[in-house]
mmCIF file of C-alpha atoms in Angstrom:
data_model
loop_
_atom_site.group_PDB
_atom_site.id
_atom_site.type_symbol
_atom_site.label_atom_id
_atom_site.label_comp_id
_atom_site.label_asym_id
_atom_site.label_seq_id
_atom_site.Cartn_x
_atom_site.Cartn_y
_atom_site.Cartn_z
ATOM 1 C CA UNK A 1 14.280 21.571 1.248
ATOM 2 C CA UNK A 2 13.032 24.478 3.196
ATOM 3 C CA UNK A 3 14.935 26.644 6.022
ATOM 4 C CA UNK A 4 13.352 28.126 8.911
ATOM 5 C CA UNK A 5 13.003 31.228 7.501
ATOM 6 C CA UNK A 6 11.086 29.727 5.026
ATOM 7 C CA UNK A 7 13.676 29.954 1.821
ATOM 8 C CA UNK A 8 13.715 27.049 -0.449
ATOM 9 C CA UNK A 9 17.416 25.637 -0.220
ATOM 10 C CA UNK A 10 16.916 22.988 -2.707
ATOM 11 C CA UNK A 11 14.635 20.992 -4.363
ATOM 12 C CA UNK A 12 14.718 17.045 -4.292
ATOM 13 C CA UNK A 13 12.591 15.363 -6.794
ATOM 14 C CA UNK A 14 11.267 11.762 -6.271
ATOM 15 C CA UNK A 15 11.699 9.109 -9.176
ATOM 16 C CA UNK A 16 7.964 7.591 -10.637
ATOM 17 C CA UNK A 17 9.577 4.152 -9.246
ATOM 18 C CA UNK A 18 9.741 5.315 -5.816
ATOM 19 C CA UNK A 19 6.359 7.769 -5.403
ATOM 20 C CA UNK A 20 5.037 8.952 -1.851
ATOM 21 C CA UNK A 21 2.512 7.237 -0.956
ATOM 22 C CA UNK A 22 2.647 8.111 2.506
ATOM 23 C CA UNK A 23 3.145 11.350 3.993
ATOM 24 C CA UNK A 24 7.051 11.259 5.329
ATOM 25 C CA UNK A 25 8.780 11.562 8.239
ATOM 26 C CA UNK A 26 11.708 14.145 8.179
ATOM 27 C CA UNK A 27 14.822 14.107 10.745
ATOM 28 C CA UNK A 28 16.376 17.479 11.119
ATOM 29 C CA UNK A 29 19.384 16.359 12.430
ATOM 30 C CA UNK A 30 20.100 13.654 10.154
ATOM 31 C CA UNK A 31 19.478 15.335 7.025
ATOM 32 C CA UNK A 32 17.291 12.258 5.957
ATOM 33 C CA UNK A 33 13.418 11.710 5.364
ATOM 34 C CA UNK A 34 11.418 8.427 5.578
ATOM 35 C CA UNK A 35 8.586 7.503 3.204
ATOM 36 C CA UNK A 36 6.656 4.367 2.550
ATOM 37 C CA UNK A 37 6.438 4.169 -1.245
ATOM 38 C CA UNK A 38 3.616 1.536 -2.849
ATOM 39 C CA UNK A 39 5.299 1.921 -6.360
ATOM 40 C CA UNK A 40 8.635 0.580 -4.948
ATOM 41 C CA UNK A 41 6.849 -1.449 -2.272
ATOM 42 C CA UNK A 42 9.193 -0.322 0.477
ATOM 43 C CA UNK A 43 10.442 2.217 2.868
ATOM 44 C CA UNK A 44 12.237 4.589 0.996
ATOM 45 C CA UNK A 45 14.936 6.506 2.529
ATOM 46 C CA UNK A 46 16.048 10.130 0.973
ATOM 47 C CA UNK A 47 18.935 12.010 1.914
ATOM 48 C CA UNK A 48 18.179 15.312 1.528
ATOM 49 C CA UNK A 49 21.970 16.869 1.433
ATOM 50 C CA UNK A 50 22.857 14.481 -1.470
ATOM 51 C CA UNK A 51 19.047 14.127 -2.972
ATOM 52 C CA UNK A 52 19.873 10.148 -3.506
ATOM 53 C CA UNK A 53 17.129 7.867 -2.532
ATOM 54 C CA UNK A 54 17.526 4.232 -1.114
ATOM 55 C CA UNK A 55 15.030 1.433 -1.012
ATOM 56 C CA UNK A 56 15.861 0.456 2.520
ATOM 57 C CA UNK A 57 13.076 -1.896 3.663
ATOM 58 C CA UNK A 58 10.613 -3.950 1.536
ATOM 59 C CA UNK A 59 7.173 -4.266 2.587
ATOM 60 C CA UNK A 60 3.796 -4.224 0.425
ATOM 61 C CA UNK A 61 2.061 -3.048 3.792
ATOM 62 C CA UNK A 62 1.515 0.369 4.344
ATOM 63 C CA UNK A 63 3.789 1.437 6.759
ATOM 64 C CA UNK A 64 4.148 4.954 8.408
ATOM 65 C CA UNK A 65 7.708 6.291 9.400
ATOM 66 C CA UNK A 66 7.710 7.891 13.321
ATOM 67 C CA UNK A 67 11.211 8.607 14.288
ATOM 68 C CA UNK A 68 14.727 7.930 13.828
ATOM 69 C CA UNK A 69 17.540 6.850 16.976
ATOM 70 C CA UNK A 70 20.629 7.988 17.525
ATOM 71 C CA UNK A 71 21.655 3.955 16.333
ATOM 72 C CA UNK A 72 20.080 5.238 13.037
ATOM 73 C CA UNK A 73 17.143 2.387 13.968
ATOM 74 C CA UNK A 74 14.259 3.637 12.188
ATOM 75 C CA UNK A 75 10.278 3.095 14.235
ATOM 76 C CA UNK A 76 7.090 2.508 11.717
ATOM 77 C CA UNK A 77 3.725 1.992 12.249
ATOM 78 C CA UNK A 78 1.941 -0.473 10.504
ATOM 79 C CA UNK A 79 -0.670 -2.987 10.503
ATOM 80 C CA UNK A 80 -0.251 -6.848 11.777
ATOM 81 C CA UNK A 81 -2.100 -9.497 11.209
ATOM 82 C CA UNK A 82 -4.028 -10.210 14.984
ATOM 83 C CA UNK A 83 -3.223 -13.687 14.892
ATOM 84 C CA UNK A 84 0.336 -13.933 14.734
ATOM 85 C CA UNK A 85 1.107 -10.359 15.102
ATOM 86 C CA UNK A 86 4.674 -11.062 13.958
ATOM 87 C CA UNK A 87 4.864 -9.770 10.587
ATOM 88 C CA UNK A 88 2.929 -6.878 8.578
ATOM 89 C CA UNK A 89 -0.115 -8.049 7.529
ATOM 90 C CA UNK A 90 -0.570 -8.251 4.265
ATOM 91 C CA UNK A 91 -4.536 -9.519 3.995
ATOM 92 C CA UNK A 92 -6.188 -10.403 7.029
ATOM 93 C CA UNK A 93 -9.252 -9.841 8.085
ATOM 94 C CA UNK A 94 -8.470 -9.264 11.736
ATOM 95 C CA UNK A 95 -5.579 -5.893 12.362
ATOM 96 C CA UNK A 96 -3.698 -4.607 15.238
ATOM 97 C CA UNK A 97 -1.575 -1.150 15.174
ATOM 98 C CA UNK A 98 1.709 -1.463 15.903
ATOM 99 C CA UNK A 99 4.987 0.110 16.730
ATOM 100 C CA UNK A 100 7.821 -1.435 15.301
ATOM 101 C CA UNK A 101 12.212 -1.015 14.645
ATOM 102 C CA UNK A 102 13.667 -1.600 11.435
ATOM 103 C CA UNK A 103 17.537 -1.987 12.957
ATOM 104 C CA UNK A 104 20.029 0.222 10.402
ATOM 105 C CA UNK A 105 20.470 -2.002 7.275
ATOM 106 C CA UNK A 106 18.107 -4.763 8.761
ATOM 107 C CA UNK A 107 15.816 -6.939 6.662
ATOM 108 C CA UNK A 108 14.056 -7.588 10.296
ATOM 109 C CA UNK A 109 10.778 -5.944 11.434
ATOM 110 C CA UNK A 110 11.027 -6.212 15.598
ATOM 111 C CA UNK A 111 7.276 -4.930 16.960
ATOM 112 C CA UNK A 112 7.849 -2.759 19.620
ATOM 113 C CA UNK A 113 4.524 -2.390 21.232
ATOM 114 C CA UNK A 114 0.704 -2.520 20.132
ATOM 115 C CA UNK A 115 -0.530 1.061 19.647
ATOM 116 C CA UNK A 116 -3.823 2.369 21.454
ATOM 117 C CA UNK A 117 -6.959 1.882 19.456
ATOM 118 C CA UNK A 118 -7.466 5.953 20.385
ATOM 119 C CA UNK A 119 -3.760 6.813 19.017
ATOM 120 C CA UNK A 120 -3.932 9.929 16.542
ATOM 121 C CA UNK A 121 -2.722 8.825 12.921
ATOM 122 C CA UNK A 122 -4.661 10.155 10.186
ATOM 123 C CA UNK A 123 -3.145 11.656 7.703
ATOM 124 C CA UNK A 124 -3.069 15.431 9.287
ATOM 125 C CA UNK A 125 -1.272 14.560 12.450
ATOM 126 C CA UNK A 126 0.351 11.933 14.252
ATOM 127 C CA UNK A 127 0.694 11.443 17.660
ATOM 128 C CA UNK A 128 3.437 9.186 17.696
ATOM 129 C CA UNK A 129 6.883 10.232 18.718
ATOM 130 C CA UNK A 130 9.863 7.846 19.909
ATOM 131 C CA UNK A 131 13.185 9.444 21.724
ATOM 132 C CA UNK A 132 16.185 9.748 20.315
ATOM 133 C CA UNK A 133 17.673 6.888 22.535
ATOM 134 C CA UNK A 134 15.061 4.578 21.176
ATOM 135 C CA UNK A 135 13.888 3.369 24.757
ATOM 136 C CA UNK A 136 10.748 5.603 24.994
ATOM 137 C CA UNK A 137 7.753 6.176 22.609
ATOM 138 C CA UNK A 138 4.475 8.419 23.318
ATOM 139 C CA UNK A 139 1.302 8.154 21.574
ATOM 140 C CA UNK A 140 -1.200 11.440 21.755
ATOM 141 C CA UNK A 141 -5.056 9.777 22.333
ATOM 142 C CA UNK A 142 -8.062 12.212 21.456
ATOM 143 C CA UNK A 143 -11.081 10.958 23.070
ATOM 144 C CA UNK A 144 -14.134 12.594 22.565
ATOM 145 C CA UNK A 145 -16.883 12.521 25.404
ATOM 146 C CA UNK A 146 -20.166 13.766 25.230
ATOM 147 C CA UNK A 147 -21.231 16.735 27.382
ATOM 148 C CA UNK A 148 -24.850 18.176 27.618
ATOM 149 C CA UNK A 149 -24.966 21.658 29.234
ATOM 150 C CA UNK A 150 -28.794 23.125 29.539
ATOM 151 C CA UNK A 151 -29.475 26.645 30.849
ATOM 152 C CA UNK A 152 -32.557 26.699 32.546
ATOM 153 C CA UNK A 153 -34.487 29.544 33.451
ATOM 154 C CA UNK A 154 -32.558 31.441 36.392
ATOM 155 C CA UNK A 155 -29.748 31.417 34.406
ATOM 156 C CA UNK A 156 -27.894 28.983 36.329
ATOM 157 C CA UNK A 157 -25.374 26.491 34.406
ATOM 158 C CA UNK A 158 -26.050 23.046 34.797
ATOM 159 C CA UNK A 159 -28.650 20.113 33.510
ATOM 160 C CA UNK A 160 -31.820 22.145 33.835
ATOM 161 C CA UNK A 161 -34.625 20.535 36.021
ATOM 162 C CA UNK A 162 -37.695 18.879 34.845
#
């Protein structure tokens, strides 16, 4: 655990049994980080002022921690099956992205919304974030579009003549 200032306050280490395998979300104001873990097949759940961990949510899916509410309702993403969409899928050959609430001790996955095929969420960066109220999420879309600039002789910007 790191300040703003950059000291290390403490240092948390994660059982074998409950490895990252997923980069984590951390809440600030809740003192707690999120993790999907494949080793324990769940969301893992660490309080960082105690350094206990808690296996709060099975799921052999990968899914990917995004926020916290005030409720203490927790927002993944993860991959559904495109069929039912219902459930994370677990092998299916057809996958949507979606949003979805595990309530506070819930065994329930509620989707939420299907994310944007554009929405940012590789490993660097994630462009997911959900209010604190729970009633509004954003997702940040890069698109990339193609733009050909030729100078031509006059020095003019623009698509040069032919």
């Amino acid at each position: 655990v790191v300040d703003t200032a950059g000291t290390i306050r403490r240092t948390i280490t994660i059982p074998d049994s409950m490895g990252m395998s997923a980069p984590p979300y951390v809440d600030a104001v809740s003192r707690r980080s999120a993790y999907w873990s494949a080793p324990a097949g769940a969301i893992i759940i660490a309080d960082l002022s105690s350094g206990r961990f808690t296996r709060a949510f099975a799921s052999t899916t990968q899914m990917r921690p995004v926020g916290w509410t005030a409720d203490g309702s927790l927002f993944v993403i993860t991959d559904v099956s495109a069929d039912s969409g219902e459930a994370p899928a677990i092998a299916t050959h057809r996958r949507k992205r979606v949003l979805g609430r595990i309530g506070p001790g819930s065994t329930d996955f509620v989707r939420v919304a299907t994310l944007p095929q554009d929405c940012m969420l590789n490993l660097g960066e994630i462009g997911v974030a959900i209010d604190r109220t729970g009633t509004r999420a954003s997702c940040t879309e890069r698109r990339f579009t193609p733009d050909v600039w030729l100078a031509d002789k006059s020095r003019t910007l623009g698509l040069a003549k032919h």
